[in-house]
């Protein structure tokens, strides 16, 4: 509940990132695993994994999610992506149930 009410999220935990993205909350993350890149890819947000060795890039990414208009644009984008992901999930479950009901 707290994450879904946030303006933005900076996380180094996978479930924090997943919760933010699925709640349409702009998010950036540090990454120690390919799972983060793959999750951001699902939401078409591949530029949101922070490179901690690049201070200028880090500042740019943080400014992007903090900027009011950019934050609103990201939320709109995430909302569209969530709809697409939900449709794919529903399609998958329909196939699963159809297979089980045969």
Short mmCIF file of N, CA and C in Angstrom, two decimals:
data_model
loop_
_atom_site.label_atom_id
_atom_site.label_comp_id
_atom_site.label_asym_id
_atom_site.label_seq_id
_atom_site.Cartn_x
_atom_site.Cartn_y
_atom_site.Cartn_z
N UNK A 1 0.80 -1.20 0.00
CA UNK A 1 0.00 0.00 0.00
C UNK A 1 0.85 1.26 0.00
N UNK A 2 1.94 1.24 0.74
CA UNK A 2 2.80 2.41 0.83
C UNK A 2 3.45 2.72 -0.52
N UNK A 3 3.93 1.69 -1.19
CA UNK A 3 4.57 1.89 -2.48
C UNK A 3 3.58 2.45 -3.49
N UNK A 4 2.37 1.95 -3.52
CA UNK A 4 1.39 2.41 -4.50
C UNK A 4 1.00 3.87 -4.30
N UNK A 5 1.24 4.42 -3.12
CA UNK A 5 0.92 5.82 -2.83
C UNK A 5 2.13 6.74 -2.99
N UNK A 6 3.26 6.17 -3.39
CA UNK A 6 4.49 6.94 -3.49
C UNK A 6 4.55 7.76 -4.77
N UNK A 7 5.33 8.83 -4.73
CA UNK A 7 5.57 9.66 -5.91
C UNK A 7 6.54 8.96 -6.85
N UNK A 8 7.54 8.31 -6.27
CA UNK A 8 8.49 7.52 -7.03
C UNK A 8 9.19 6.56 -6.07
N UNK A 9 9.89 5.59 -6.63
CA UNK A 9 10.57 4.58 -5.82
C UNK A 9 12.00 4.41 -6.33
N UNK A 10 12.92 4.35 -5.40
CA UNK A 10 14.30 3.97 -5.68
C UNK A 10 14.54 2.72 -4.85
N UNK A 11 14.86 1.62 -5.52
CA UNK A 11 14.92 0.35 -4.81
C UNK A 11 16.11 -0.50 -5.23
N UNK A 12 16.57 -1.28 -4.31
CA UNK A 12 17.57 -2.30 -4.62
C UNK A 12 17.00 -3.69 -4.32
N UNK A 13 15.70 -3.75 -4.12
CA UNK A 13 15.02 -5.01 -3.84
C UNK A 13 14.04 -5.31 -4.97
N UNK A 14 14.07 -6.55 -5.46
CA UNK A 14 13.26 -6.93 -6.60
C UNK A 14 11.77 -6.72 -6.35
N UNK A 15 11.29 -7.11 -5.18
CA UNK A 15 9.86 -6.98 -4.90
C UNK A 15 9.44 -5.51 -4.78
N UNK A 16 10.34 -4.65 -4.35
CA UNK A 16 10.05 -3.22 -4.33
C UNK A 16 9.88 -2.68 -5.73
N UNK A 17 10.75 -3.11 -6.64
CA UNK A 17 10.66 -2.69 -8.04
C UNK A 17 9.37 -3.23 -8.66
N UNK A 18 9.11 -4.51 -8.47
CA UNK A 18 7.91 -5.12 -9.04
C UNK A 18 6.65 -4.45 -8.51
N UNK A 19 6.61 -4.15 -7.23
CA UNK A 19 5.44 -3.48 -6.64
C UNK A 19 5.25 -2.09 -7.22
N UNK A 20 6.34 -1.35 -7.37
CA UNK A 20 6.25 0.00 -7.92
C UNK A 20 5.74 -0.05 -9.36
N UNK A 21 6.36 -0.86 -10.18
CA UNK A 21 5.98 -0.90 -11.59
C UNK A 21 4.53 -1.37 -11.77
N UNK A 22 4.13 -2.38 -11.03
CA UNK A 22 2.76 -2.88 -11.16
C UNK A 22 1.74 -1.91 -10.58
N UNK A 23 2.20 -0.95 -9.78
CA UNK A 23 1.32 0.09 -9.24
C UNK A 23 1.42 1.38 -10.06
N UNK A 24 2.14 1.33 -11.17
CA UNK A 24 2.33 2.49 -12.06
C UNK A 24 3.05 3.64 -11.37
N UNK A 25 3.98 3.29 -10.50
CA UNK A 25 4.78 4.29 -9.80
C UNK A 25 6.17 4.32 -10.44
N UNK A 26 6.62 5.50 -10.90
CA UNK A 26 7.95 5.59 -11.48
C UNK A 26 9.02 5.04 -10.53
N UNK A 27 9.95 4.30 -11.11
CA UNK A 27 10.92 3.58 -10.28
C UNK A 27 12.27 3.52 -10.98
N UNK A 28 13.32 3.60 -10.20
CA UNK A 28 14.67 3.28 -10.66
C UNK A 28 15.25 2.31 -9.64
N UNK A 29 16.22 1.54 -10.09
CA UNK A 29 16.75 0.51 -9.20
C UNK A 29 18.23 0.27 -9.43
N UNK A 30 18.87 -0.17 -8.38
CA UNK A 30 20.19 -0.74 -8.53
C UNK A 30 19.96 -2.21 -8.88
N UNK A 31 20.96 -2.82 -9.47
CA UNK A 31 20.74 -4.20 -9.92
C UNK A 31 21.95 -5.06 -9.61
N UNK A 32 21.69 -6.22 -9.08
CA UNK A 32 22.75 -7.21 -8.89
C UNK A 32 22.43 -8.49 -9.64
N UNK A 33 21.31 -8.47 -10.38
CA UNK A 33 20.86 -9.65 -11.10
C UNK A 33 20.18 -9.24 -12.41
N UNK A 34 20.23 -10.12 -13.38
CA UNK A 34 19.56 -9.87 -14.65
C UNK A 34 18.05 -9.75 -14.50
N UNK A 35 17.50 -10.22 -13.39
CA UNK A 35 16.05 -10.17 -13.17
C UNK A 35 15.52 -8.73 -13.23
N UNK A 36 16.30 -7.78 -12.74
CA UNK A 36 15.87 -6.39 -12.74
C UNK A 36 15.72 -5.87 -14.16
N UNK A 37 16.74 -6.13 -14.98
CA UNK A 37 16.69 -5.68 -16.37
C UNK A 37 15.51 -6.31 -17.10
N UNK A 38 15.25 -7.59 -16.84
CA UNK A 38 14.14 -8.27 -17.50
C UNK A 38 12.79 -7.71 -17.05
N UNK A 39 12.67 -7.39 -15.77
CA UNK A 39 11.42 -6.82 -15.26
C UNK A 39 11.17 -5.45 -15.89
N UNK A 40 12.19 -4.60 -15.90
CA UNK A 40 12.04 -3.29 -16.53
C UNK A 40 11.74 -3.43 -18.02
N UNK A 41 12.30 -4.44 -18.66
CA UNK A 41 12.03 -4.67 -20.07
C UNK A 41 10.55 -4.99 -20.28
N UNK A 42 9.96 -5.78 -19.38
CA UNK A 42 8.53 -6.10 -19.47
C UNK A 42 7.66 -4.83 -19.47
N UNK A 43 8.13 -3.81 -18.77
CA UNK A 43 7.39 -2.55 -18.67
C UNK A 43 7.91 -1.50 -19.65
N UNK A 44 8.78 -1.92 -20.58
CA UNK A 44 9.36 -1.02 -21.57
C UNK A 44 10.02 0.19 -20.90
N UNK A 45 10.79 -0.11 -19.86
CA UNK A 45 11.47 0.93 -19.09
C UNK A 45 12.94 0.54 -18.87
N UNK A 46 13.59 0.13 -19.93
CA UNK A 46 14.93 -0.47 -19.81
C UNK A 46 16.00 0.51 -19.34
N UNK A 47 15.74 1.79 -19.36
CA UNK A 47 16.75 2.77 -18.94
C UNK A 47 16.68 3.10 -17.45
N UNK A 48 15.97 2.31 -16.68
CA UNK A 48 15.73 2.64 -15.27
C UNK A 48 16.61 1.88 -14.28
N UNK A 49 17.55 1.10 -14.78
CA UNK A 49 18.51 0.46 -13.88
C UNK A 49 19.69 1.43 -13.74
N UNK A 50 20.00 1.78 -12.52
CA UNK A 50 21.03 2.77 -12.25
C UNK A 50 22.43 2.20 -12.40
N UNK A 51 23.28 2.95 -13.06
CA UNK A 51 24.70 2.64 -13.13
C UNK A 51 25.38 3.53 -12.08
N UNK A 52 25.69 2.97 -10.94
CA UNK A 52 26.21 3.75 -9.82
C UNK A 52 27.59 4.34 -10.09
N UNK A 53 28.26 3.87 -11.12
CA UNK A 53 29.58 4.41 -11.45
C UNK A 53 29.47 5.64 -12.36
N UNK A 54 28.28 5.96 -12.82
CA UNK A 54 28.06 7.09 -13.73
C UNK A 54 27.23 8.15 -13.01
N UNK A 55 27.91 9.08 -12.32
CA UNK A 55 27.19 10.07 -11.52
C UNK A 55 26.28 10.97 -12.34
N UNK A 56 26.73 11.38 -13.52
CA UNK A 56 25.91 12.26 -14.36
C UNK A 56 24.65 11.52 -14.82
N UNK A 57 24.80 10.28 -15.25
CA UNK A 57 23.65 9.49 -15.67
C UNK A 57 22.69 9.23 -14.52
N UNK A 58 23.25 9.02 -13.35
CA UNK A 58 22.44 8.79 -12.16
C UNK A 58 21.60 10.02 -11.85
N UNK A 59 22.23 11.18 -11.91
CA UNK A 59 21.51 12.43 -11.63
C UNK A 59 20.42 12.67 -12.67
N UNK A 60 20.71 12.37 -13.94
CA UNK A 60 19.70 12.53 -15.00
C UNK A 60 18.48 11.65 -14.75
N UNK A 61 18.73 10.39 -14.39
CA UNK A 61 17.61 9.46 -14.16
C UNK A 61 16.78 9.88 -12.95
N UNK A 62 17.46 10.34 -11.91
CA UNK A 62 16.72 10.79 -10.72
C UNK A 62 15.92 12.05 -11.02
N UNK A 63 16.52 12.98 -11.74
CA UNK A 63 15.79 14.19 -12.11
C UNK A 63 14.58 13.87 -12.97
N UNK A 64 14.70 12.87 -13.83
CA UNK A 64 13.59 12.49 -14.71
C UNK A 64 12.39 12.01 -13.91
N UNK A 65 12.61 11.15 -12.91
CA UNK A 65 11.46 10.66 -12.16
C UNK A 65 10.94 11.68 -11.14
N UNK A 66 11.77 12.67 -10.80
CA UNK A 66 11.33 13.69 -9.86
C UNK A 66 10.60 14.84 -10.54
N UNK A 67 10.87 15.07 -11.82
CA UNK A 67 10.20 16.13 -12.57
C UNK A 67 8.70 15.82 -12.67
N UNK A 68 7.88 16.79 -12.34
CA UNK A 68 6.42 16.58 -12.28
C UNK A 68 5.84 16.07 -13.60
N UNK A 69 6.16 16.72 -14.72
CA UNK A 69 5.59 16.32 -16.00
C UNK A 69 6.14 14.96 -16.45
N UNK A 70 7.42 14.77 -16.27
CA UNK A 70 8.03 13.49 -16.64
C UNK A 70 7.45 12.36 -15.80
N UNK A 71 7.26 12.61 -14.52
CA UNK A 71 6.68 11.62 -13.63
C UNK A 71 5.28 11.23 -14.10
N UNK A 72 4.50 12.23 -14.50
CA UNK A 72 3.13 11.96 -15.00
C UNK A 72 3.19 11.16 -16.30
N UNK A 73 4.13 11.48 -17.17
CA UNK A 73 4.28 10.75 -18.43
C UNK A 73 4.67 9.30 -18.18
N UNK A 74 5.57 9.09 -17.23
CA UNK A 74 5.99 7.73 -16.89
C UNK A 74 4.80 6.94 -16.34
N UNK A 75 4.01 7.56 -15.50
CA UNK A 75 2.82 6.90 -14.94
C UNK A 75 1.84 6.49 -16.05
N UNK A 76 1.65 7.37 -17.03
CA UNK A 76 0.78 7.03 -18.16
C UNK A 76 1.34 5.84 -18.92
N UNK A 77 2.64 5.86 -19.17
CA UNK A 77 3.30 4.77 -19.88
C UNK A 77 3.14 3.46 -19.11
N UNK A 78 3.39 3.51 -17.81
CA UNK A 78 3.26 2.31 -16.98
C UNK A 78 1.83 1.79 -16.97
N UNK A 79 0.87 2.69 -16.96
CA UNK A 79 -0.53 2.27 -16.98
C UNK A 79 -0.84 1.48 -18.26
N UNK A 80 -0.36 1.96 -19.39
CA UNK A 80 -0.55 1.24 -20.65
C UNK A 80 0.16 -0.12 -20.62
N UNK A 81 1.36 -0.14 -20.08
CA UNK A 81 2.11 -1.39 -20.00
C UNK A 81 1.41 -2.39 -19.08
N UNK A 82 0.86 -1.89 -17.98
CA UNK A 82 0.13 -2.78 -17.05
C UNK A 82 -1.07 -3.40 -17.73
N UNK A 83 -1.76 -2.63 -18.58
CA UNK A 83 -2.90 -3.17 -19.31
C UNK A 83 -2.45 -4.29 -20.25
N UNK A 84 -1.34 -4.07 -20.94
CA UNK A 84 -0.80 -5.07 -21.85
C UNK A 84 -0.38 -6.32 -21.10
N UNK A 85 0.30 -6.14 -19.98
CA UNK A 85 0.76 -7.28 -19.17
C UNK A 85 -0.43 -8.05 -18.62
N UNK A 86 -1.46 -7.34 -18.17
CA UNK A 86 -2.67 -8.00 -17.65
C UNK A 86 -3.35 -8.81 -18.74
N UNK A 87 -3.42 -8.26 -19.95
CA UNK A 87 -4.04 -8.99 -21.07
C UNK A 87 -3.25 -10.26 -21.39
N UNK A 88 -1.94 -10.17 -21.38
CA UNK A 88 -1.10 -11.35 -21.64
C UNK A 88 -1.28 -12.40 -20.54
N UNK A 89 -1.39 -11.93 -19.32
CA UNK A 89 -1.58 -12.84 -18.19
C UNK A 89 -2.93 -13.54 -18.30
N UNK A 90 -3.96 -12.79 -18.63
CA UNK A 90 -5.29 -13.39 -18.80
C UNK A 90 -5.29 -14.41 -19.93
N UNK A 91 -4.62 -14.10 -21.01
CA UNK A 91 -4.52 -15.03 -22.13
C UNK A 91 -3.80 -16.31 -21.71
N UNK A 92 -2.72 -16.16 -20.95
CA UNK A 92 -1.98 -17.33 -20.47
C UNK A 92 -2.87 -18.21 -19.60
N UNK A 93 -3.60 -17.59 -18.65
CA UNK A 93 -4.44 -18.37 -17.75
C UNK A 93 -5.59 -19.03 -18.50
N UNK A 94 -6.10 -18.37 -19.52
CA UNK A 94 -7.15 -18.99 -20.34
C UNK A 94 -6.63 -20.26 -21.00
N UNK A 95 -5.41 -20.20 -21.48
CA UNK A 95 -4.80 -21.38 -22.11
C UNK A 95 -4.58 -22.48 -21.07
N UNK A 96 -4.13 -22.10 -19.89
CA UNK A 96 -3.91 -23.08 -18.82
C UNK A 96 -5.22 -23.77 -18.47
N UNK A 97 -6.28 -22.99 -18.24
CA UNK A 97 -7.57 -23.58 -17.85
C UNK A 97 -8.16 -24.40 -18.98
N UNK A 98 -7.97 -23.96 -20.21
CA UNK A 98 -8.48 -24.74 -21.35
C UNK A 98 -7.77 -26.08 -21.42
N UNK A 99 -6.49 -26.09 -21.16
CA UNK A 99 -5.71 -27.35 -21.18
C UNK A 99 -6.16 -28.26 -20.03
N UNK A 100 -6.38 -27.71 -18.87
CA UNK A 100 -6.79 -28.51 -17.72
C UNK A 100 -8.21 -29.06 -17.86
N UNK A 101 -9.04 -28.35 -18.58
CA UNK A 101 -10.44 -28.76 -18.72
C UNK A 101 -10.67 -29.74 -19.87
N UNK A 102 -9.62 -30.13 -20.57
CA UNK A 102 -9.77 -31.08 -21.66
C UNK A 102 -9.91 -32.49 -21.14
#
